[in-house]
Each structure stands twice: as structure tokens, then as C-alpha cells.
mmCIF file of C-alpha atoms in Angstrom:
data_model
loop_
_atom_site.group_PDB
_atom_site.id
_atom_site.type_symbol
_atom_site.label_atom_id
_atom_site.label_comp_id
_atom_site.label_asym_id
_atom_site.label_seq_id
_atom_site.Cartn_x
_atom_site.Cartn_y
_atom_site.Cartn_z
ATOM 1 C CA MET A 204 0.000 0.000 0.000
ATOM 2 C CA ASP A 205 1.550 3.314 -1.088
ATOM 3 C CA LYS A 206 1.836 6.434 1.046
ATOM 4 C CA ALA A 207 -1.056 8.229 -0.697
ATOM 5 C CA ASN A 208 -3.474 5.352 -0.073
ATOM 6 C CA MET A 209 -2.372 5.092 3.548
ATOM 7 C CA LYS A 210 -2.966 8.824 4.047
ATOM 8 C CA ALA A 211 -6.423 8.573 2.450
ATOM 9 C CA ILE A 212 -7.386 5.669 4.715
ATOM 10 C CA LEU A 213 -6.168 7.511 7.813
ATOM 11 C CA GLN A 214 -8.202 10.602 6.869
ATOM 12 C CA LYS A 215 -11.295 8.512 6.147
ATOM 13 C CA TYR A 216 -11.177 6.652 9.459
ATOM 14 C CA THR A 217 -9.587 9.317 11.666
ATOM 15 C CA MET A 218 -12.540 9.605 14.061
ATOM 16 C CA ILE A 219 -12.895 5.830 14.395
ATOM 17 C CA ILE A 220 -9.203 5.606 15.315
ATOM 18 C CA VAL A 221 -9.657 8.467 17.780
ATOM 19 C CA LEU A 222 -12.722 6.757 19.285
ATOM 20 C CA ILE A 223 -10.726 3.537 19.816
ATOM 21 C CA LEU A 224 -7.815 5.429 21.399
ATOM 22 C CA VAL A 225 -10.111 7.458 23.673
ATOM 23 C CA THR A 226 -11.948 4.296 24.766
ATOM 24 C CA LEU A 227 -8.642 2.558 25.525
ATOM 25 C CA PHE A 228 -7.475 5.609 27.488
ATOM 26 C CA PHE A 229 -10.599 5.686 29.686
ATOM 27 C CA THR A 230 -10.504 1.892 30.063
ATOM 28 C CA TRP A 231 -7.028 2.324 31.539
ATOM 29 C CA ARG A 232 -7.888 5.360 33.670
ATOM 30 C CA THR A 233 -11.110 3.861 35.068
ATOM 31 C CA GLY A 234 -9.707 0.381 35.658
ATOM 32 C CA GLY A 235 -12.043 -1.065 33.031
ATOM 33 C CA LYS A 236 -15.190 0.351 34.635
ATOM 34 C CA ILE A 237 -16.229 2.191 31.455
ATOM 35 C CA LEU A 238 -16.631 -1.194 29.711
ATOM 36 C CA LEU A 239 -18.918 -2.674 32.349
ATOM 37 C CA PRO A 240 -22.224 -3.860 30.781
ATOM 38 C CA GLN A 241 -24.310 -1.398 32.809
ATOM 39 C CA ASN A 242 -22.151 1.551 31.742
ATOM 40 C CA ILE A 243 -22.376 0.597 28.074
ATOM 41 C CA SER A 244 -26.157 0.328 28.397
ATOM 42 C CA ASN A 245 -26.275 3.720 30.122
ATOM 43 C CA LEU A 246 -24.112 5.220 27.377
ATOM 44 C CA ILE A 247 -26.827 4.365 24.845
ATOM 45 C CA SER A 248 -29.806 5.357 26.980
ATOM 46 C CA GLN A 249 -28.327 8.640 28.210
ATOM 47 C CA ASN A 250 -27.237 9.740 24.740
ATOM 48 C CA ALA A 251 -30.218 8.547 22.683
ATOM 49 C CA TYR A 252 -31.372 12.142 22.195
ATOM 50 C CA VAL A 253 -27.917 13.054 20.835
ATOM 51 C CA PHE A 254 -28.032 10.323 18.177
ATOM 52 C CA VAL A 255 -31.507 11.422 17.053
ATOM 53 C CA LEU A 256 -30.836 15.165 17.033
ATOM 54 C CA ALA A 257 -27.411 14.812 15.420
ATOM 55 C CA THR A 258 -28.907 12.805 12.547
ATOM 56 C CA GLY A 259 -31.363 15.621 11.837
ATOM 57 C CA MET A 260 -28.708 18.285 12.346
ATOM 58 C CA LEU A 261 -26.554 16.594 9.703
ATOM 59 C CA LEU A 262 -29.122 17.384 7.001
ATOM 60 C CA CYS A 263 -29.075 21.067 8.001
ATOM 61 C CA ILE A 264 -25.272 21.157 7.996
ATOM 62 C CA LEU A 265 -25.089 19.431 4.602
ATOM 63 C CA THR A 266 -26.985 22.332 3.005
ATOM 64 C CA GLY A 267 -24.030 24.653 3.584
ATOM 65 C CA GLY A 268 -22.836 24.444 7.175
ATOM 66 C CA ASN A 269 -26.188 25.667 8.501
ATOM 67 C CA ILE A 270 -27.291 24.738 12.017
ATOM 68 C CA ASP A 271 -30.444 24.734 14.149
ATOM 69 C CA LEU A 272 -29.992 26.403 17.536
ATOM 70 C CA SER A 273 -33.584 25.834 18.594
ATOM 71 C CA VAL A 274 -33.633 22.034 18.914
ATOM 72 C CA GLY A 275 -33.023 21.986 22.682
ATOM 73 C CA SER A 276 -35.920 24.355 23.265
ATOM 74 C CA VAL A 277 -38.145 22.432 20.836
ATOM 75 C CA VAL A 278 -37.323 19.199 22.711
ATOM 76 C CA CYS A 279 -38.395 20.874 25.950
ATOM 77 C CA PHE A 280 -41.558 22.438 24.467
ATOM 78 C CA VAL A 281 -42.785 19.266 22.743
ATOM 79 C CA GLY A 282 -42.072 17.237 25.889
ATOM 80 C CA ALA A 283 -43.935 19.777 28.005
ATOM 81 C CA VAL A 284 -46.978 19.717 25.720
ATOM 82 C CA GLY A 285 -46.967 15.907 25.671
ATOM 83 C CA ALA A 286 -46.772 15.682 29.454
ATOM 84 C CA VAL A 287 -49.633 18.161 29.897
ATOM 85 C CA LEU A 288 -51.801 16.297 27.380
ATOM 86 C CA MET A 289 -51.212 12.902 28.990
ATOM 87 C CA GLU A 290 -51.297 13.912 32.650
ATOM 88 C CA ASN A 291 -53.505 17.007 32.916
ATOM 89 C CA TYR A 292 -55.931 16.250 30.104
ATOM 90 C CA LYS A 293 -55.707 12.424 30.375
ATOM 91 C CA MET A 294 -55.242 12.092 26.625
ATOM 92 C CA ASN A 295 -54.665 8.630 25.175
ATOM 93 C CA MET A 296 -50.927 7.895 24.865
ATOM 94 C CA GLY A 297 -51.098 7.112 21.136
ATOM 95 C CA VAL A 298 -52.967 10.341 20.367
ATOM 96 C CA ALA A 299 -50.509 12.329 22.501
ATOM 97 C CA VAL A 300 -47.535 10.812 20.648
ATOM 98 C CA VAL A 301 -49.056 11.765 17.291
ATOM 99 C CA ALA A 302 -49.786 15.263 18.616
ATOM 100 C CA MET A 303 -46.160 15.698 19.737
ATOM 101 C CA LEU A 304 -44.818 14.584 16.364
ATOM 102 C CA VAL A 305 -47.205 16.914 14.547
ATOM 103 C CA ILE A 306 -46.263 19.870 16.776
ATOM 104 C CA GLY A 307 -42.549 19.246 16.234
ATOM 105 C CA THR A 308 -43.047 18.961 12.477
ATOM 106 C CA LEU A 309 -45.081 22.187 12.372
ATOM 107 C CA ILE A 310 -42.330 23.992 14.275
ATOM 108 C CA GLY A 311 -39.821 22.684 11.738
ATOM 109 C CA ALA A 312 -42.080 23.858 8.904
ATOM 110 C CA TRP A 313 -42.436 27.298 10.528
ATOM 111 C CA GLN A 314 -38.693 27.803 10.770
ATOM 112 C CA GLY A 315 -38.055 26.131 7.430
ATOM 113 C CA TYR A 316 -40.418 28.556 5.697
ATOM 114 C CA TRP A 317 -38.500 31.645 6.851
ATOM 115 C CA ILE A 318 -35.153 30.062 6.071
ATOM 116 C CA ALA A 319 -36.002 28.512 2.697
ATOM 117 C CA PHE A 320 -38.451 30.918 1.102
ATOM 118 C CA VAL A 321 -37.846 34.282 2.798
ATOM 119 C CA ARG A 322 -34.100 33.603 3.140
ATOM 120 C CA ILE A 323 -33.772 34.698 6.750
ATOM 121 C CA PRO A 324 -30.352 33.365 7.903
ATOM 122 C CA PRO A 325 -30.738 30.022 9.732
ATOM 123 C CA PHE A 326 -28.681 31.300 12.650
ATOM 124 C CA ILE A 327 -31.112 34.179 13.282
ATOM 125 C CA THR A 328 -34.272 32.154 12.653
ATOM 126 C CA THR A 329 -33.330 29.308 14.947
ATOM 127 C CA LEU A 330 -31.880 31.640 17.597
ATOM 128 C CA SER A 331 -35.315 33.237 17.679
ATOM 129 C CA GLY A 332 -36.883 29.784 17.940
ATOM 130 C CA MET A 333 -34.570 28.906 20.816
ATOM 131 C CA LEU A 334 -35.872 31.876 22.815
ATOM 132 C CA VAL A 335 -39.515 31.509 21.776
ATOM 133 C CA PHE A 336 -39.922 27.802 22.545
ATOM 134 C CA ARG A 337 -37.936 27.968 25.769
ATOM 135 C CA GLY A 338 -40.322 30.681 26.927
ATOM 136 C CA LEU A 339 -43.377 28.731 25.769
ATOM 137 C CA SER A 340 -42.118 25.665 27.651
ATOM 138 C CA ASN A 341 -42.256 27.676 30.884
ATOM 139 C CA VAL A 342 -45.714 28.951 29.984
ATOM 140 C CA VAL A 343 -47.070 25.450 29.293
ATOM 141 C CA LEU A 344 -45.609 24.022 32.501
ATOM 142 C CA ASN A 345 -46.188 27.152 34.612
ATOM 143 C CA GLY A 346 -42.580 26.817 35.694
ATOM 144 C CA LEU A 347 -43.362 23.501 37.405
ATOM 145 C CA THR A 348 -42.428 19.838 36.952
ATOM 146 C CA ILE A 349 -45.036 17.383 35.662
ATOM 147 C CA SER A 350 -44.425 13.720 36.473
ATOM 148 C CA LEU A 351 -45.372 11.039 33.962
ATOM 149 C CA ASN A 352 -47.506 8.150 35.150
ATOM 150 C CA SER A 353 -47.954 6.316 31.858
ATOM 151 C CA GLU A 354 -45.850 3.167 32.287
ATOM 152 C CA THR A 355 -46.464 2.159 28.681
ATOM 153 C CA PHE A 356 -45.076 5.453 27.331
ATOM 154 C CA ILE A 357 -42.064 5.267 29.653
ATOM 155 C CA LYS A 358 -41.239 1.667 28.685
ATOM 156 C CA ILE A 359 -41.610 2.293 24.949
ATOM 157 C CA PHE A 360 -39.592 5.520 24.765
ATOM 158 C CA GLY A 361 -37.599 5.463 28.004
ATOM 159 C CA GLY A 362 -34.138 4.428 29.095
ATOM 160 C CA GLY A 363 -34.755 3.669 32.741
ATOM 161 C CA ALA A 364 -34.447 0.534 34.849
ATOM 162 C CA ASN A 365 -37.303 -1.389 33.212
ATOM 163 C CA CYS A 366 -37.116 0.043 29.692
ATOM 164 C CA PHE A 367 -35.639 -2.982 27.915
ATOM 165 C CA VAL A 368 -36.746 -5.484 25.302
ATOM 166 C CA PRO A 369 -37.671 -8.639 27.258
ATOM 167 C CA ASP A 370 -35.695 -11.831 26.786
ATOM 168 C CA PHE A 371 -38.056 -14.193 24.994
ATOM 169 C CA PHE A 372 -35.968 -17.181 26.137
ATOM 170 C CA GLY A 373 -36.211 -16.296 29.824
ATOM 171 C CA MET A 374 -32.568 -16.967 30.695
ATOM 172 C CA GLU A 375 -31.150 -15.791 34.020
ATOM 173 C CA GLY A 376 -28.126 -13.475 33.965
ATOM 174 C CA PHE A 377 -27.786 -13.467 30.182
ATOM 175 C CA ASN A 378 -30.190 -11.991 27.602
ATOM 176 C CA LEU A 379 -30.118 -14.494 24.739
ATOM 177 C CA THR A 380 -32.542 -12.410 22.650
ATOM 178 C CA CYS A 381 -30.056 -9.536 22.626
ATOM 179 C CA MET A 382 -27.148 -11.803 21.642
ATOM 180 C CA LEU A 383 -29.128 -13.388 18.808
ATOM 181 C CA ALA A 384 -30.103 -9.915 17.571
ATOM 182 C CA GLY A 385 -26.407 -9.014 17.442
ATOM 183 C CA ILE A 386 -25.566 -12.167 15.467
ATOM 184 C CA ILE A 387 -28.403 -11.494 13.006
ATOM 185 C CA ALA A 388 -27.207 -7.897 12.608
ATOM 186 C CA VAL A 389 -23.686 -9.128 11.755
ATOM 187 C CA VAL A 390 -25.015 -11.608 9.171
ATOM 188 C CA ILE A 391 -27.133 -8.906 7.519
ATOM 189 C CA TYR A 392 -24.196 -6.471 7.544
ATOM 190 C CA ILE A 393 -21.864 -9.013 5.871
ATOM 191 C CA LEU A 394 -24.466 -9.866 3.221
ATOM 192 C CA LEU A 395 -25.003 -6.171 2.446
ATOM 193 C CA GLN A 396 -21.248 -5.599 2.145
ATOM 194 C CA VAL A 397 -20.833 -8.536 -0.250
ATOM 195 C CA LYS A 398 -23.893 -7.566 -2.291
ATOM 196 C CA GLY A 399 -22.753 -3.949 -2.533
ATOM 197 C CA ARG A 400 -19.274 -4.931 -3.705
ATOM 198 C CA LEU A 401 -20.617 -7.376 -6.314
ATOM 199 C CA ASN A 402 -23.008 -4.721 -7.666
ATOM 200 C CA ARG A 403 -20.206 -2.160 -7.980
ATOM 201 C CA VAL A 404 -17.971 -4.671 -9.761
ATOM 202 C CA LYS A 405 -20.806 -5.673 -12.096
ATOM 203 C CA LYS A 406 -21.433 -2.025 -13.041
ATOM 204 C CA GLY A 407 -17.753 -1.368 -13.562
ATOM 205 C CA TYR A 408 -17.345 1.038 -10.640
ATOM 206 C CA GLU A 409 -14.127 1.400 -8.697
ATOM 207 C CA VAL A 410 -14.036 -0.663 -5.495
ATOM 208 C CA ASP A 411 -11.801 -0.668 -2.438
ATOM 209 C CA PRO A 412 -9.089 -3.348 -2.192
ATOM 210 C CA LEU A 413 -10.512 -6.696 -1.031
ATOM 211 C CA SER A 414 -8.110 -6.804 1.916
ATOM 212 C CA GLY A 415 -9.333 -3.410 3.116
ATOM 213 C CA MET A 416 -12.959 -4.495 2.842
ATOM 214 C CA LEU A 417 -12.266 -7.713 4.781
ATOM 215 C CA ILE A 418 -10.477 -5.884 7.589
ATOM 216 C CA LYS A 419 -13.270 -3.316 7.839
ATOM 217 C CA THR A 420 -15.997 -5.991 7.813
ATOM 218 C CA VAL A 421 -14.264 -8.139 10.453
ATOM 219 C CA LEU A 422 -13.646 -5.164 12.758
ATOM 220 C CA ILE A 423 -17.212 -3.829 12.538
ATOM 221 C CA SER A 424 -18.662 -7.322 12.980
ATOM 222 C CA ALA A 425 -16.483 -7.837 16.051
ATOM 223 C CA VAL A 426 -17.612 -4.513 17.530
ATOM 224 C CA ILE A 427 -21.291 -5.410 16.988
ATOM 225 C CA LEU A 428 -20.857 -8.820 18.627
ATOM 226 C CA ILE A 429 -18.916 -7.431 21.608
ATOM 227 C CA PHE A 430 -21.515 -4.692 22.020
ATOM 228 C CA ALA A 431 -24.367 -7.239 21.914
ATOM 229 C CA TYR A 432 -22.520 -9.513 24.363
ATOM 230 C CA LYS A 433 -22.017 -6.670 26.846
ATOM 231 C CA LEU A 434 -25.678 -5.648 26.662
ATOM 232 C CA SER A 435 -26.700 -9.293 27.055
ATOM 233 C CA GLN A 436 -24.809 -9.438 30.353
ATOM 234 C CA TYR A 437 -26.919 -6.585 31.752
ATOM 235 C CA LYS A 438 -30.595 -6.355 30.798
ATOM 236 C CA GLY A 439 -30.480 -6.628 27.032
ATOM 237 C CA ILE A 440 -31.581 -4.113 24.409
ATOM 238 C CA PRO A 441 -32.652 -0.705 25.807
ATOM 239 C CA SER A 442 -35.924 0.610 24.350
ATOM 240 C CA ALA A 443 -34.151 3.832 23.377
ATOM 241 C CA LEU A 444 -31.675 1.851 21.241
ATOM 242 C CA LEU A 445 -34.512 0.625 19.019
ATOM 243 C CA TRP A 446 -35.534 4.213 18.227
ATOM 244 C CA VAL A 447 -31.929 5.178 17.567
ATOM 245 C CA LEU A 448 -31.502 2.229 15.191
ATOM 246 C CA ILE A 449 -34.684 3.120 13.301
ATOM 247 C CA VAL A 450 -33.560 6.737 12.859
ATOM 248 C CA VAL A 451 -30.009 5.775 11.858
ATOM 249 C CA LEU A 452 -31.084 3.114 9.353
ATOM 250 C CA VAL A 453 -33.826 5.244 7.760
ATOM 251 C CA TYR A 454 -31.761 8.405 7.429
ATOM 252 C CA GLY A 455 -28.617 6.495 6.505
ATOM 253 C CA TYR A 456 -30.563 5.001 3.606
ATOM 254 C CA ILE A 457 -32.096 8.358 2.618
ATOM 255 C CA THR A 458 -28.766 10.208 2.533
ATOM 256 C CA SER A 459 -26.857 7.499 0.660
ATOM 257 C CA ASN A 460 -29.407 5.805 -1.611
ATOM 258 C CA THR A 461 -32.080 8.320 -2.594
ATOM 259 C CA THR A 462 -32.284 11.272 -4.950
ATOM 260 C CA THR A 463 -33.543 13.522 -2.158
ATOM 261 C CA GLY A 464 -30.523 12.613 -0.059
ATOM 262 C CA ARG A 465 -28.151 13.552 -2.877
ATOM 263 C CA TYR A 466 -29.835 16.949 -3.138
ATOM 264 C CA PHE A 467 -28.619 17.870 0.358
ATOM 265 C CA TYR A 468 -25.026 17.181 -0.668
ATOM 266 C CA ALA A 469 -25.483 19.014 -3.971
ATOM 267 C CA VAL A 470 -26.844 22.162 -2.315
ATOM 268 C CA GLY A 471 -23.991 22.177 0.185
ATOM 269 C CA GLY A 472 -21.417 21.566 -2.512
ATOM 270 C CA ASN A 473 -22.532 24.337 -4.858
ATOM 271 C CA GLU A 474 -25.986 25.842 -4.438
ATOM 272 C CA LYS A 475 -25.891 27.971 -7.593
ATOM 273 C CA ALA A 476 -24.903 25.055 -9.816
ATOM 274 C CA THR A 477 -27.545 22.881 -8.164
ATOM 275 C CA LYS A 478 -30.212 25.495 -8.818
ATOM 276 C CA LEU A 479 -29.150 25.864 -12.450
ATOM 277 C CA SER A 480 -29.464 22.098 -12.882
ATOM 278 C CA GLY A 481 -33.188 22.391 -12.145
ATOM 279 C CA ILE A 482 -33.269 21.348 -8.490
ATOM 280 C CA ASN A 483 -35.530 23.380 -6.194
ATOM 281 C CA THR A 484 -32.957 24.390 -3.580
ATOM 282 C CA ASP A 485 -35.573 26.239 -1.510
ATOM 283 C CA LYS A 486 -37.437 22.965 -1.080
ATOM 284 C CA VAL A 487 -34.243 21.225 0.040
ATOM 285 C CA TYR A 488 -33.710 23.805 2.801
ATOM 286 C CA PHE A 489 -37.355 23.496 3.840
ATOM 287 C CA ILE A 490 -37.191 19.687 4.055
ATOM 288 C CA ALA A 491 -34.008 19.858 6.155
ATOM 289 C CA TYR A 492 -35.606 22.048 8.833
ATOM 290 C CA LEU A 493 -39.004 20.344 8.615
ATOM 291 C CA ASN A 494 -37.202 17.081 9.304
ATOM 292 C CA MET A 495 -35.239 18.657 12.153
ATOM 293 C CA GLY A 496 -38.481 19.612 13.882
ATOM 294 C CA PHE A 497 -39.826 16.070 13.504
ATOM 295 C CA LEU A 498 -36.710 14.495 15.031
ATOM 296 C CA ALA A 499 -36.642 17.102 17.816
ATOM 297 C CA ALA A 500 -40.154 15.921 18.726
ATOM 298 C CA LEU A 501 -38.942 12.309 18.875
ATOM 299 C CA ALA A 502 -35.995 13.407 21.029
ATOM 300 C CA GLY A 503 -38.468 15.222 23.263
ATOM 301 C CA MET A 504 -40.393 11.995 23.817
ATOM 302 C CA LEU A 505 -37.195 10.071 24.576
ATOM 303 C CA THR A 506 -36.153 12.775 27.046
ATOM 304 C CA ILE A 507 -39.333 12.979 29.110
ATOM 305 C CA ALA A 508 -39.700 9.185 29.081
ATOM 306 C CA ARG A 509 -36.189 8.708 30.428
ATOM 307 C CA MET A 510 -36.662 11.395 33.080
ATOM 308 C CA THR A 511 -40.287 10.264 33.732
ATOM 309 C CA SER A 512 -41.220 13.941 33.898
ATOM 310 C CA ALA A 513 -41.239 17.253 32.009
ATOM 311 C CA GLN A 514 -39.376 20.314 33.295
ATOM 312 C CA PRO A 515 -38.798 23.810 31.859
ATOM 313 C CA THR A 516 -35.033 23.210 32.010
ATOM 314 C CA TYR A 517 -34.917 20.079 29.840
ATOM 315 C CA GLY A 518 -33.077 20.317 26.542
ATOM 316 C CA GLN A 519 -30.473 22.869 27.597
ATOM 317 C CA ASN A 520 -27.330 22.574 25.449
ATOM 318 C CA TYR A 521 -28.840 19.712 23.450
ATOM 319 C CA GLU A 522 -28.213 21.697 20.280
ATOM 320 C CA MET A 523 -24.523 21.941 21.155
ATOM 321 C CA ASP A 524 -24.283 18.176 21.662
ATOM 322 C CA ALA A 525 -25.920 17.563 18.279
ATOM 323 C CA ILE A 526 -23.794 20.120 16.418
ATOM 324 C CA GLY A 527 -20.619 18.902 18.094
ATOM 325 C CA SER A 528 -21.375 15.276 17.201
ATOM 326 C CA CYS A 529 -21.822 16.207 13.534
ATOM 327 C CA PHE A 530 -18.558 18.097 13.205
ATOM 328 C CA ILE A 531 -16.589 15.587 15.271
ATOM 329 C CA GLY A 532 -18.091 12.831 13.109
ATOM 330 C CA GLY A 533 -16.705 14.316 9.903
ATOM 331 C CA ALA A 534 -19.394 16.747 8.701
ATOM 332 C CA SER A 535 -17.835 19.750 7.002
ATOM 333 C CA ALA A 536 -18.309 23.233 8.408
ATOM 334 C CA TYR A 537 -18.795 24.331 4.783
ATOM 335 C CA GLY A 538 -21.520 21.805 3.991
ATOM 336 C CA GLY A 539 -21.785 19.060 1.394
ATOM 337 C CA VAL A 540 -19.737 16.505 3.379
ATOM 338 C CA GLY A 541 -20.848 14.132 6.133
ATOM 339 C CA THR A 542 -22.521 10.776 6.717
ATOM 340 C CA VAL A 543 -24.971 9.357 9.238
ATOM 341 C CA PRO A 544 -22.511 6.641 10.392
ATOM 342 C CA GLY A 545 -19.878 9.358 10.873
ATOM 343 C CA VAL A 546 -22.280 11.393 13.002
ATOM 344 C CA ILE A 547 -23.007 8.334 15.150
ATOM 345 C CA VAL A 548 -19.268 7.832 15.684
ATOM 346 C CA GLY A 549 -19.042 11.479 16.747
ATOM 347 C CA ALA A 550 -21.958 11.088 19.154
ATOM 348 C CA ILE A 551 -20.454 7.929 20.660
ATOM 349 C CA LEU A 552 -17.116 9.699 21.091
ATOM 350 C CA MET A 553 -18.837 12.545 22.937
ATOM 351 C CA GLY A 554 -20.690 10.005 25.081
ATOM 352 C CA VAL A 555 -17.524 8.066 25.905
ATOM 353 C CA ILE A 556 -15.740 11.277 26.928
ATOM 354 C CA ASN A 557 -18.677 12.276 29.162
ATOM 355 C CA LEU A 558 -18.993 8.838 30.737
ATOM 356 C CA GLY A 559 -15.259 8.332 31.185
ATOM 357 C CA MET A 560 -14.725 11.674 32.879
ATOM 358 C CA SER A 561 -17.807 11.173 35.077
ATOM 359 C CA ILE A 562 -16.491 7.807 36.293
ATOM 360 C CA MET A 563 -13.116 9.439 36.946
ATOM 361 C CA GLY A 564 -14.861 12.147 38.970
ATOM 362 C CA VAL A 565 -13.729 15.012 36.731
ATOM 363 C CA ASP A 566 -15.489 18.313 37.509
ATOM 364 C CA ALA A 567 -18.374 19.131 35.120
ATOM 365 C CA ASN A 568 -16.732 22.423 34.136
ATOM 366 C CA TYR A 569 -13.575 20.652 32.998
ATOM 367 C CA GLN A 570 -15.741 18.214 31.054
ATOM 368 C CA ARG A 571 -17.105 21.157 29.071
ATOM 369 C CA VAL A 572 -13.568 22.372 28.442
ATOM 370 C CA VAL A 573 -12.529 18.998 27.033
ATOM 371 C CA LYS A 574 -15.631 18.727 24.831
ATOM 372 C CA GLY A 575 -15.039 22.239 23.504
ATOM 373 C CA LEU A 576 -11.418 21.461 22.642
ATOM 374 C CA VAL A 577 -12.407 18.203 20.918
ATOM 375 C CA LEU A 578 -14.948 20.084 18.809
ATOM 376 C CA LEU A 579 -12.398 22.768 17.878
ATOM 377 C CA ALA A 580 -9.851 20.094 16.949
ATOM 378 C CA ALA A 581 -12.383 18.372 14.661
ATOM 379 C CA VAL A 582 -13.220 21.602 12.817
ATOM 380 C CA ILE A 583 -9.528 22.534 12.528
ATOM 381 C CA PHE A 584 -8.873 19.113 11.001
ATOM 382 C CA ASP A 585 -11.690 19.688 8.475
ATOM 383 C CA VAL A 586 -10.449 23.162 7.488
ATOM 384 C CA VAL A 587 -6.773 22.119 7.202
ATOM 385 C CA SER A 588 -7.703 19.031 5.156
ATOM 386 C CA LYS A 589 -9.685 21.165 2.710
ATOM 387 C CA LYS A 590 -6.815 23.618 2.315
ATOM 388 C CA GLU A 591 -4.377 20.788 1.599
ATOM 389 C CA ALA A 592 -6.745 19.274 -0.947
ATOM 390 C CA GLN A 593 -6.972 22.599 -2.798
ATOM 391 C CA LYS A 594 -3.182 22.893 -3.158
#
């Protein structure tokens, strides 16, 4: 393998390498505690909202480095409305869930309209939304906390002690259902990799070296199996993980295999050229923010279910977690570059840093310092890489 290929591989998998190194560092510093089954399960449950919001934020960033500052407030507002509907007005859980999704989508449409068709800068529009919906959250809740009593809602969307997929085999101390799910996931992943490579070869497209594909497939399969084994040793598959998987798989497919997904990259790459080619760029912007509102509503449900309550303070700094995960995961600050799997790697890295420092007893203020420096380093890497590519 020549030097150029090695450099390209290192750039492509930089964040994965960093994630491995960071995990090894915290494994050493915590005496292996970070890899305990319960901690791995908590990592997923506690950061489910980050995975969901970061996936939606990616679409906004792809359109040209645009962001949505309002998502934390929207999460809080939608959660507050849902809690009031279910607890104060005794609304059916299913109807309340639909209402929350509709409200989140309408908020996304409201902001998307001003951004896409009136061309108000996204930063200003969503900054306004951040203030508006944070204030409305306080109004809806009257500044108070509303506890959730719907056990069904909490188990379906939550991440608490009993929010897990039951083991259908009823084993003690080991969740066989979770382990089998991991094995099935590996089989499906291998089949998709083989099918994808054969299709590219058949169509005459360039493919990666077979050795590289085998190494990548073996490593990812091993990670999936280890992850499933660790979860199996605790309580199995957290309910929140199912929602994260649905979002990741759906949006991963949309961004990589659909025409609409390619439009996001095209607009971020060169909006004028995209518009001249006949693509409605205004519609692309609108869809990005409409979608962001929808996913913020889902994150709102995951948040109040995990906390089993709604509070006016929920969602603070959620937008920063989502934005940071995108940039750390390889999304370009200029737009047009980024993938859903990359964003998930970024979100996991953020989660590992949070969890590792918490176990070590690092002060919360220093945790923010570290996260800020990691984010800056990721953006610097993106900018420097682009400058080198243009030389």
C-alpha cells in the first residue's frame, strides 16, 4: 500500500481511530469500569437524544454548514406539551404521541419557511426559535415539573431501569434475545457488504481493495458482537436503542441511496450550480428544517420518558451536543460533506468522553472544556484538510 493510499485511509477513518484510542485511554484510567455492561447500556440510553438530534442536524449542515440552535428548546416544548396532554388532560398515549410529532413537524415547517423561502439566515431564525420555545415551555408548565404516570409510554420511549426489550428465552443473567439480535445484525451487515461490492464490480465502478474491505468488515462485525454480548450481560436491548436504530437506518438510507438525499449534498457543494441544474434548492432547505423539527419531537419523547417527567429546564445545550457530534463525526463546516454513520461515531465519542470523565470524577466544568477542545480540533482538522486538498 503506497503512502497516498495510507494517508487517504487515515483521513477517512480518523474519528474511528480516535474513538478507539479514547476508549482505551478511559478503560485504563477507570480500571475497566467504562466497559462494564451497565455503563455501556447507560451510554446508549443517556445519549439517545444526541443520536436522534445529530442525525437531523446533519441534514441542516449538509446544506451549507447551517445549524439549528432551537432544537433543545423544541425538545423541551414538545415534551412539556406531551406531558400536559397525557397527565392534565388524560389524553390517550397514542394520540398524545401523534400530537407531539405533529407539533414538532409544524415547528420545523415554521422555521423552514422563513429560512427557505424568505431567506432569513438560519442562525437568526433558529436563535429566535430557541428563545420563543424555551419561553413557551415555561408557559405550558407554569414553571413547574409534571411527572409522567404512563408506564407504557415510559417503557416504549424510556431508558430507565425497566425500559428494555424482554428476553423471549427467559434466561437468568444473560439476555439471549439480545445476543441473537447481534448475530443477526452481523449476518445482515456481511451480506449487504458482499452484495454492494458485487453490484459495484458488475457495473464497472471502482471498489476498495478486497483486503481493506475484509479488515473493515471483520472489525465492525467484532464490535457489533462485543456490544451485543455486553448488553446481554446486563438487561439486554434498551428501548431507546430501538428508536436510535430506526432513525439511523432510515436516514442512513435516505442520505446514501435516494435522490432527495443527494440533493442535500449538492446544495452544500454548490448551491448555484444545483439550482441551475433544475433542483428546487428552496425545497431542500425546507425539508431539512421540517425534518429537524420532527426528530426534535422524537428526542423530546425520549427525554421525558427517560426522566419520567417534564421540566422547563430540559433540553439545555442539546443543540450543542448535536452540532458537536456532527462536526466531530466528519461533517464539514462548509456543507456538502458528512454521513450518518460518521455522526453516530461522533456522538459515541462525545458520550464516551462524558462517561469516562464522570467515572473518573472530573469536575463538570472541565468536562465542558474537554468537549469544547475536541470540537475545535475536529473543525480545525476539516479546514486544514480542505486547504491541503486545494493545493
